[in-house]
Amino acid sequence: MTLVEPSRARTAPPPPKAVSPGRQVWQMFRRNHSAMAGLFILLAIILISLVGPSLYTVNPREMVWMPLTPPGQSEYVLGTDYLGRDLLAGLINGGRVTITIGVFAAVLTVLIGVTVGAMAGFFGGRVDNLLMRVTEFFQVLPNLLFAMVVVMLFGPTLVNISVAIGIVSWTSTARLTRAEFLRIREMDYVKAERSIGAGNARLIWKVILPNAAPPLIVVAALSIGSAILFEAGLSFLGLSDPNAMSWGRMIGDNRPYILDSSWGVTFPGLAIFLTVLAISLVGDGLNDAINPKLRQRQ
Amino acid sequence: MIKGTLGKTANTVILLIAVLVLNFAMIHVAPGDPVEALVGEMGGATTEQIAELRAQFGLDQPLYVQIGKYLWNVAQGDLGYSYYYDQPVTSLILDRIGPTLLLVTTALFSAIVIGTVLGVFSAQRRNSLLSHLVTVLSLAGFSAPVFWIGIMLILLLSVAIPILPISGMTSSEVPEGTFWYILDVAHHLVLPALTLGLIYLAFYSRLSRASMIEVLQTDYVRTARAKGLPRRMVIYKHALRNAVLPVVTFAGLQFGQVISGAVLVETVFAWPGLGTLAFDSILRRDTTTLLGILFFSALMVVVMNILTDIVYRRIDPRIKTA
Amino acid sequence: MFQRLSRTFLGALPVALALSVGAAPVAHAEPKAGGTLTTFTSGYRTLNPAVQSGASTGSPGSQIFAGLVTVGQDYKIQPYLAKDWEVSADQLTVTFNLVSGAKFHDGAPITGEDVKFSLETVKANHPFGAAMFGNVGEIDVPSPETVVIHLNQPVPGLLLSMQPLLMPILPKHVYGDGQDIKTHPRNMENVVGSGPFKVEENNPAERLVLVKNEDFFIEGRPYLDKIVYPMVKDPLTRVLMLEKGEIDFAPFSGIRPTDVARIERAEGVNLTTDGYDAIGYVHYFEMNLRNEPFSNREVREALAHAIDTGFLSKVIFGGKAVPGTGPLHTGNPFYSADVPMYEPDMDKAAAMLDAAGYPVKDGVRFSFVLDVPSWAPQAHVPMAEYIQAQLEKLNIKVELRKAPDFGTWVQRISSWDYEATMNGSFNYPDPTIGVHRHFDCDNIKNVIWANTEGYCNPEVDKLLDAAAVEVDFDKRKALYAELQKTIQQDLVFIYMPQDFSATVYSDAVGNMPDTPFGALAPMYDTYLDK
């Protein structure tokens, strides 16, 4: 659940485009120290995941050393897991998988959420009613449990896991989008566009959506974080792709051995923690930079 | 108003039927079925034994007949029979709901109380140490996987400093006497409740802080203060009441999602609740139990939504019945 | 074997003498009556071993229900509910004489009719019913204490199957009410047994409590007042509880080889791998022999050279798991070590694959999906991960497919819709139960743990048919030796390290059940010396 709410207090039409809004947001963002720290951590993690595997070439699946070797006691600096696989190699390669699933699931979440919310908010009436019923339906389903069932039934592949996360996560985005659309739909400039004959498609995608975008961007950023946590949870329960090393899976795999090797769960857990923390910091920073009401307050 | 209530009720019923039908169809269309799982558990069976079991479970009938029968039974309060546990699903769920409610209520209630207090105080002094602490805590709580927090707490409080039991709800030898029994359960409850509570705490302290900040800036609070009302009275009488509204909403929502929320923590601590039951029934393809739990949790969400609505109305005088 | 045993036991042995044969691993003073033995369960779906094989039901089941005989050290058959028995010269009639005055837990007498009912029930409902008792014909009950079993053909393993794990004596007046026994409510509620312990509390989510049956038909037994099985599913918790001594006796402890050192360090706690021979839990890499590339024996041989099971057992299983050499478990009475072996040699494997028509093309020789079932992850996951990494070096791409639940995996394998899978099965002491099923041409069926790989060799069939009715132990052993050689020669499966099964027990446990059936045998001799 995210804490971004529709910016309902805004009454004025968007500011004239003297300074580009992107630049304005960046200027605000840059002044926020924790947000910048988050951004740097995030970029570093992404960089490691991208180029790490070609620099550090140990195969994360290969059993290279005695199982459960503590950190610093072999050439494998972070130690080995319960099968004698290199933890560092696992972390570097696992990041790629974890982040990919996170991004893919977040894209799906936003795509479904925004489409449903935009349709409901824009057309109103029966369309709204129907789509809101559908949204309610998905809200009533127990999210983690339902995702578990989907992954179990259709197999734990990277795609299925991302889709399962997307399916159970989009409802709050839809509600937010709908609220924004309901509000902006009544604005003068939208009415003006409509009066000069703009079609529905243009109104939805070209006129209203860009104005509804700011809170949605924040939601999108934060939902990468929650998707990563979600994936970790599924992996921990054993619902992970056995051919791909992910951080959540590393925790799940090594959990039965924590009495003899706490490092096997500590490192991947820290990796998840750092990544999601960085995303949260960036998301919060974006929120502060974008939401003018908050800006006033500070 | 009666019409509105009727409409809402009809909506709810349709919603629940939809949940049943979708879950049923999805689970039954997928490859593998409970008979195969059961046969595996039994250690194998002959082709004839398999066919016989399938007929006994009604799995040889067309899907729509199976769905129809299932809906009819659910309408009569019968969630089916678990062949794995050899028990009616309803009694299985009722057996397991207690531990889950105990865990989630303890965690949620403490988190709401502590979280609201922290949030409200930190909102008044936004640059104080407390305020920063709340921000850091809630960020950390948001970013760490709940099961990882659980494992780390086990490593700390059960292994390094062994003062709390590592898992389960009671000791292997249950102490005699009600008092000692309660104490034993409480001892086992600390770690899982703390784990789940930390996540909730992160959420509620942040939520109440944000909503308090917002309320403090509204016109009517400013007016009240301008009128010279004492600060405390303004905060506790006017502001707090409004700041608590989102807390109530989310508490209702989260309470509805107890089972999902508890799956991971129950698994880490082997807590004998609905979450572990759900997980087991997934692993065993115990479809009747699984369907029962999915339906039951949908029912919980619906009921909690209605309750939240009622509480909301009592707190917020502005809402009038539609 | 049958003949040897029947020779030995044709003259009835007094019950008391037979009991003294029980093993005593730790030197204790006189057995003491009383005390509560704490063990554990990881969950069971029924308490009735007549409809469910395996340890979770069998370990309490053998305490609740009696059998006609028990199996002692070295597979010696000992009297139990049957005080003696006679085998006809043609090996086709077996007459059991029951002890007098035996009663079910509800006070009803145990009669020959109950024995007959139990045998018929097991034959029709137990997964191994047909394998064990398929050749049983008419059963006569000339008097309440006599049962006569007529066989269509000699059944060498008949007596081995007459112990409570496989043939529990059920009350006919409870289960004979026409309801399907597989889902009979009395399998879990108000269970009426015939054995040394009665069910006091049955709450599968939390605990099972058994109490002493005061009216047990063996005088002065059982020693224990109570056996408590708390539900401990989580292996981590189990290890900690064992270490702290919270569990007195943990058969099928589920501890991993890496935990052994922890347990051995703990004060007053011991570990043994005895008591698992009769179950004979073997693991193997199963290939679908119907399709390329596994239909090619040379490919299978190359894989056998590539997969170093010695490494697996030494490094991954910490030297605690014995490498398997064929279809029979090393603890089986018919085991033979004289089989072809394939030494680890990656170069040889590569050369063989080249020769077999699988050269490296675009970096890959071939690829296949390896199914990993969910029911023995502690064994199968490491094995599968090892095979994947190892074959990658030979440019064979292995895609692991983990079945999320039992049913999905069973469906794939039993419909033969798979390329390769990790698998494992129980031998049970008589190979007709647990071994024949995998290799018999007639058993190529859509049934799990049948001949799912599709192996058919007329020579092997002849061996199996001969061994099934051979009553001379040595001749039978020779037949099985030949079978093991042929199976390894044909590389039907690639055998992995055998299961690491261990019992953890405290110093206080006396007369630990360490016969071949271990904790799956009745524990009326076990006592506590605390």
Short mmCIF file of C-alpha atoms in Angstrom, two decimals, chain C residues 187-351:
data_model
loop_
_atom_site.label_atom_id
_atom_site.label_comp_id
_atom_site.label_asym_id
_atom_site.label_seq_id
_atom_site.Cartn_x
_atom_site.Cartn_y
_atom_site.Cartn_z
CA ASN C 187 -9.45 -43.33 10.68
CA MET C 188 -9.02 -40.10 12.64
CA GLU C 189 -11.82 -39.91 15.20
CA ASN C 190 -12.35 -42.29 18.08
CA VAL C 191 -9.83 -44.72 16.62
CA VAL C 192 -10.19 -48.25 17.97
CA GLY C 193 -6.92 -50.14 17.65
CA SER C 194 -5.49 -53.46 18.71
CA GLY C 195 -1.94 -52.47 19.67
CA PRO C 196 -0.02 -51.51 22.81
CA PHE C 197 -1.13 -47.85 22.83
CA LYS C 198 -4.49 -46.12 22.61
CA VAL C 199 -5.26 -42.70 21.16
CA GLU C 200 -5.94 -40.19 23.90
CA GLU C 201 -5.77 -36.91 22.00
CA ASN C 202 -5.69 -36.48 18.23
CA ASN C 203 -5.26 -32.90 17.08
CA PRO C 204 -3.13 -33.05 13.93
CA ALA C 205 -2.37 -29.33 13.95
CA GLU C 206 -0.87 -29.54 17.43
CA ARG C 207 -0.29 -32.97 18.89
CA LEU C 208 -1.09 -36.63 19.07
CA VAL C 209 -1.08 -38.33 22.46
CA LEU C 210 -1.07 -42.10 22.87
CA VAL C 211 -1.53 -43.78 26.26
CA LYS C 212 -0.72 -47.26 27.50
CA ASN C 213 -3.28 -49.95 26.66
CA GLU C 214 -3.77 -51.58 30.09
CA ASP C 215 -5.42 -54.59 28.46
CA PHE C 216 -2.65 -55.25 25.95
CA PHE C 217 -2.36 -58.93 25.16
CA ILE C 218 1.32 -59.15 26.15
CA GLU C 219 1.60 -59.34 29.94
CA GLY C 220 3.50 -56.46 31.54
CA ARG C 221 3.82 -54.44 28.35
CA PRO C 222 4.06 -51.74 27.22
CA TYR C 223 6.46 -50.09 29.65
CA LEU C 224 5.69 -46.52 28.69
CA ASP C 225 2.65 -44.73 30.08
CA LYS C 226 2.43 -42.25 27.25
CA ILE C 227 3.87 -41.31 23.90
CA VAL C 228 3.46 -37.68 22.89
CA TYR C 229 3.85 -36.55 19.28
CA PRO C 230 3.90 -32.75 19.19
CA MET C 231 3.50 -31.37 15.69
CA VAL C 232 6.91 -30.01 14.66
CA LYS C 233 6.98 -29.43 10.96
CA ASP C 234 9.78 -26.94 10.77
CA PRO C 235 13.17 -28.71 10.49
CA LEU C 236 14.96 -25.80 12.12
CA THR C 237 12.78 -25.99 15.21
CA ARG C 238 13.27 -29.72 15.29
CA VAL C 239 17.04 -29.43 15.37
CA LEU C 240 16.91 -26.91 18.20
CA MET C 241 14.48 -29.04 20.18
CA LEU C 242 16.67 -32.10 19.70
CA GLU C 243 19.73 -30.20 20.76
CA LYS C 244 18.00 -29.00 23.91
CA GLY C 245 16.72 -32.49 24.65
CA GLU C 246 13.07 -31.48 24.37
CA ILE C 247 12.46 -34.56 22.25
CA ASP C 248 13.44 -37.95 23.69
CA PHE C 249 13.19 -39.93 20.53
CA ALA C 250 13.08 -38.65 16.97
CA PRO C 251 12.90 -41.27 14.24
CA PHE C 252 12.88 -39.88 10.68
CA SER C 253 14.31 -36.83 12.41
CA GLY C 254 14.61 -34.98 9.12
CA ILE C 255 17.93 -33.58 10.28
CA ARG C 256 20.38 -32.80 7.55
CA PRO C 257 23.91 -34.13 7.35
CA THR C 258 25.13 -30.63 8.24
CA ASP C 259 23.26 -30.83 11.56
CA VAL C 260 24.95 -34.03 12.65
CA ALA C 261 27.89 -32.25 14.25
CA ARG C 262 25.55 -30.04 16.29
CA ILE C 263 23.63 -33.04 17.55
CA GLU C 264 26.76 -35.00 18.38
CA ARG C 265 28.08 -32.07 20.40
CA ALA C 266 24.92 -31.91 22.49
CA GLU C 267 24.98 -33.49 25.94
CA GLY C 268 23.03 -36.73 26.43
CA VAL C 269 21.79 -36.88 22.86
CA ASN C 270 22.72 -39.66 20.44
CA LEU C 271 22.29 -40.27 16.77
CA THR C 272 21.93 -43.48 14.82
CA THR C 273 21.21 -44.37 11.23
CA ASP C 274 20.03 -47.87 12.23
CA GLY C 275 16.42 -48.79 11.81
CA TYR C 276 15.93 -47.77 8.20
CA ASP C 277 17.09 -50.87 6.35
CA ALA C 278 13.65 -52.37 5.86
CA ILE C 279 12.26 -49.16 4.42
CA GLY C 280 15.23 -48.93 2.04
CA TYR C 281 14.86 -45.36 0.84
CA VAL C 282 16.77 -44.92 -2.45
CA HIS C 283 17.03 -41.86 -4.70
CA TYR C 284 17.64 -41.87 -8.42
CA PHE C 285 17.76 -39.79 -11.58
CA GLU C 286 14.98 -41.10 -13.79
CA MET C 287 14.99 -40.58 -17.54
CA ASN C 288 12.08 -41.15 -19.88
CA LEU C 289 13.55 -43.98 -21.95
CA ARG C 290 10.96 -43.64 -24.71
CA ASN C 291 12.54 -40.58 -26.33
CA GLU C 292 15.85 -39.27 -27.59
CA PRO C 293 18.41 -38.68 -26.23
CA PHE C 294 17.77 -40.93 -23.22
CA SER C 295 16.64 -43.89 -25.29
CA ASN C 296 20.30 -44.09 -26.26
CA ARG C 297 22.19 -46.15 -23.72
CA GLU C 298 25.48 -44.49 -24.63
CA VAL C 299 24.06 -41.11 -23.62
CA ARG C 300 23.00 -42.55 -20.29
CA GLU C 301 26.44 -43.99 -19.77
CA ALA C 302 28.03 -40.62 -20.56
CA LEU C 303 25.79 -39.01 -17.93
CA ALA C 304 26.71 -41.72 -15.44
CA HIS C 305 30.37 -40.82 -15.95
CA ALA C 306 29.61 -37.11 -15.60
CA ILE C 307 27.51 -37.26 -12.44
CA ASP C 308 29.89 -37.88 -9.57
CA THR C 309 27.67 -39.34 -6.86
CA GLY C 310 30.71 -39.72 -4.65
CA PHE C 311 31.13 -35.94 -4.67
CA LEU C 312 27.47 -35.50 -3.86
CA SER C 313 27.62 -37.84 -0.91
CA LYS C 314 31.00 -36.65 0.36
CA VAL C 315 30.69 -32.90 -0.05
CA ILE C 316 27.04 -31.99 -0.35
CA PHE C 317 25.76 -34.61 2.08
CA GLY C 318 28.81 -34.33 4.33
CA GLY C 319 29.82 -37.97 3.89
CA LYS C 320 26.68 -39.12 5.66
CA ALA C 321 24.71 -40.46 2.72
CA VAL C 322 25.75 -43.81 1.26
CA PRO C 323 26.07 -43.80 -2.53
CA GLY C 324 23.52 -46.08 -4.15
CA THR C 325 24.73 -48.80 -6.50
CA GLY C 326 21.50 -50.16 -7.86
CA PRO C 327 17.82 -50.74 -7.27
CA LEU C 328 18.34 -52.37 -3.89
CA HIS C 329 19.21 -50.44 -0.76
CA THR C 330 22.51 -51.43 0.81
CA GLY C 331 20.59 -52.59 3.90
CA ASN C 332 18.31 -54.93 1.98
CA PRO C 333 18.83 -58.65 2.64
CA PHE C 334 19.15 -59.22 -1.13
CA TYR C 335 21.61 -56.40 -1.77
CA SER C 336 24.59 -57.18 -4.00
CA ALA C 337 27.57 -54.90 -4.55
CA ASP C 338 28.72 -56.83 -7.59
CA VAL C 339 27.46 -54.44 -10.27
CA PRO C 340 29.07 -52.42 -13.09
CA MET C 341 30.26 -49.03 -11.86
CA TYR C 342 30.88 -45.88 -13.92
CA GLU C 343 33.81 -43.89 -12.59
CA PRO C 344 33.60 -40.09 -12.76
CA ASP C 345 35.34 -38.93 -15.92
CA MET C 346 34.24 -35.79 -17.74
CA ASP C 347 36.52 -36.33 -20.76
CA LYS C 348 35.21 -39.81 -21.28
CA ALA C 349 31.65 -38.50 -20.96
CA ALA C 350 32.31 -35.84 -23.59
CA ALA C 351 33.89 -38.36 -25.96
#
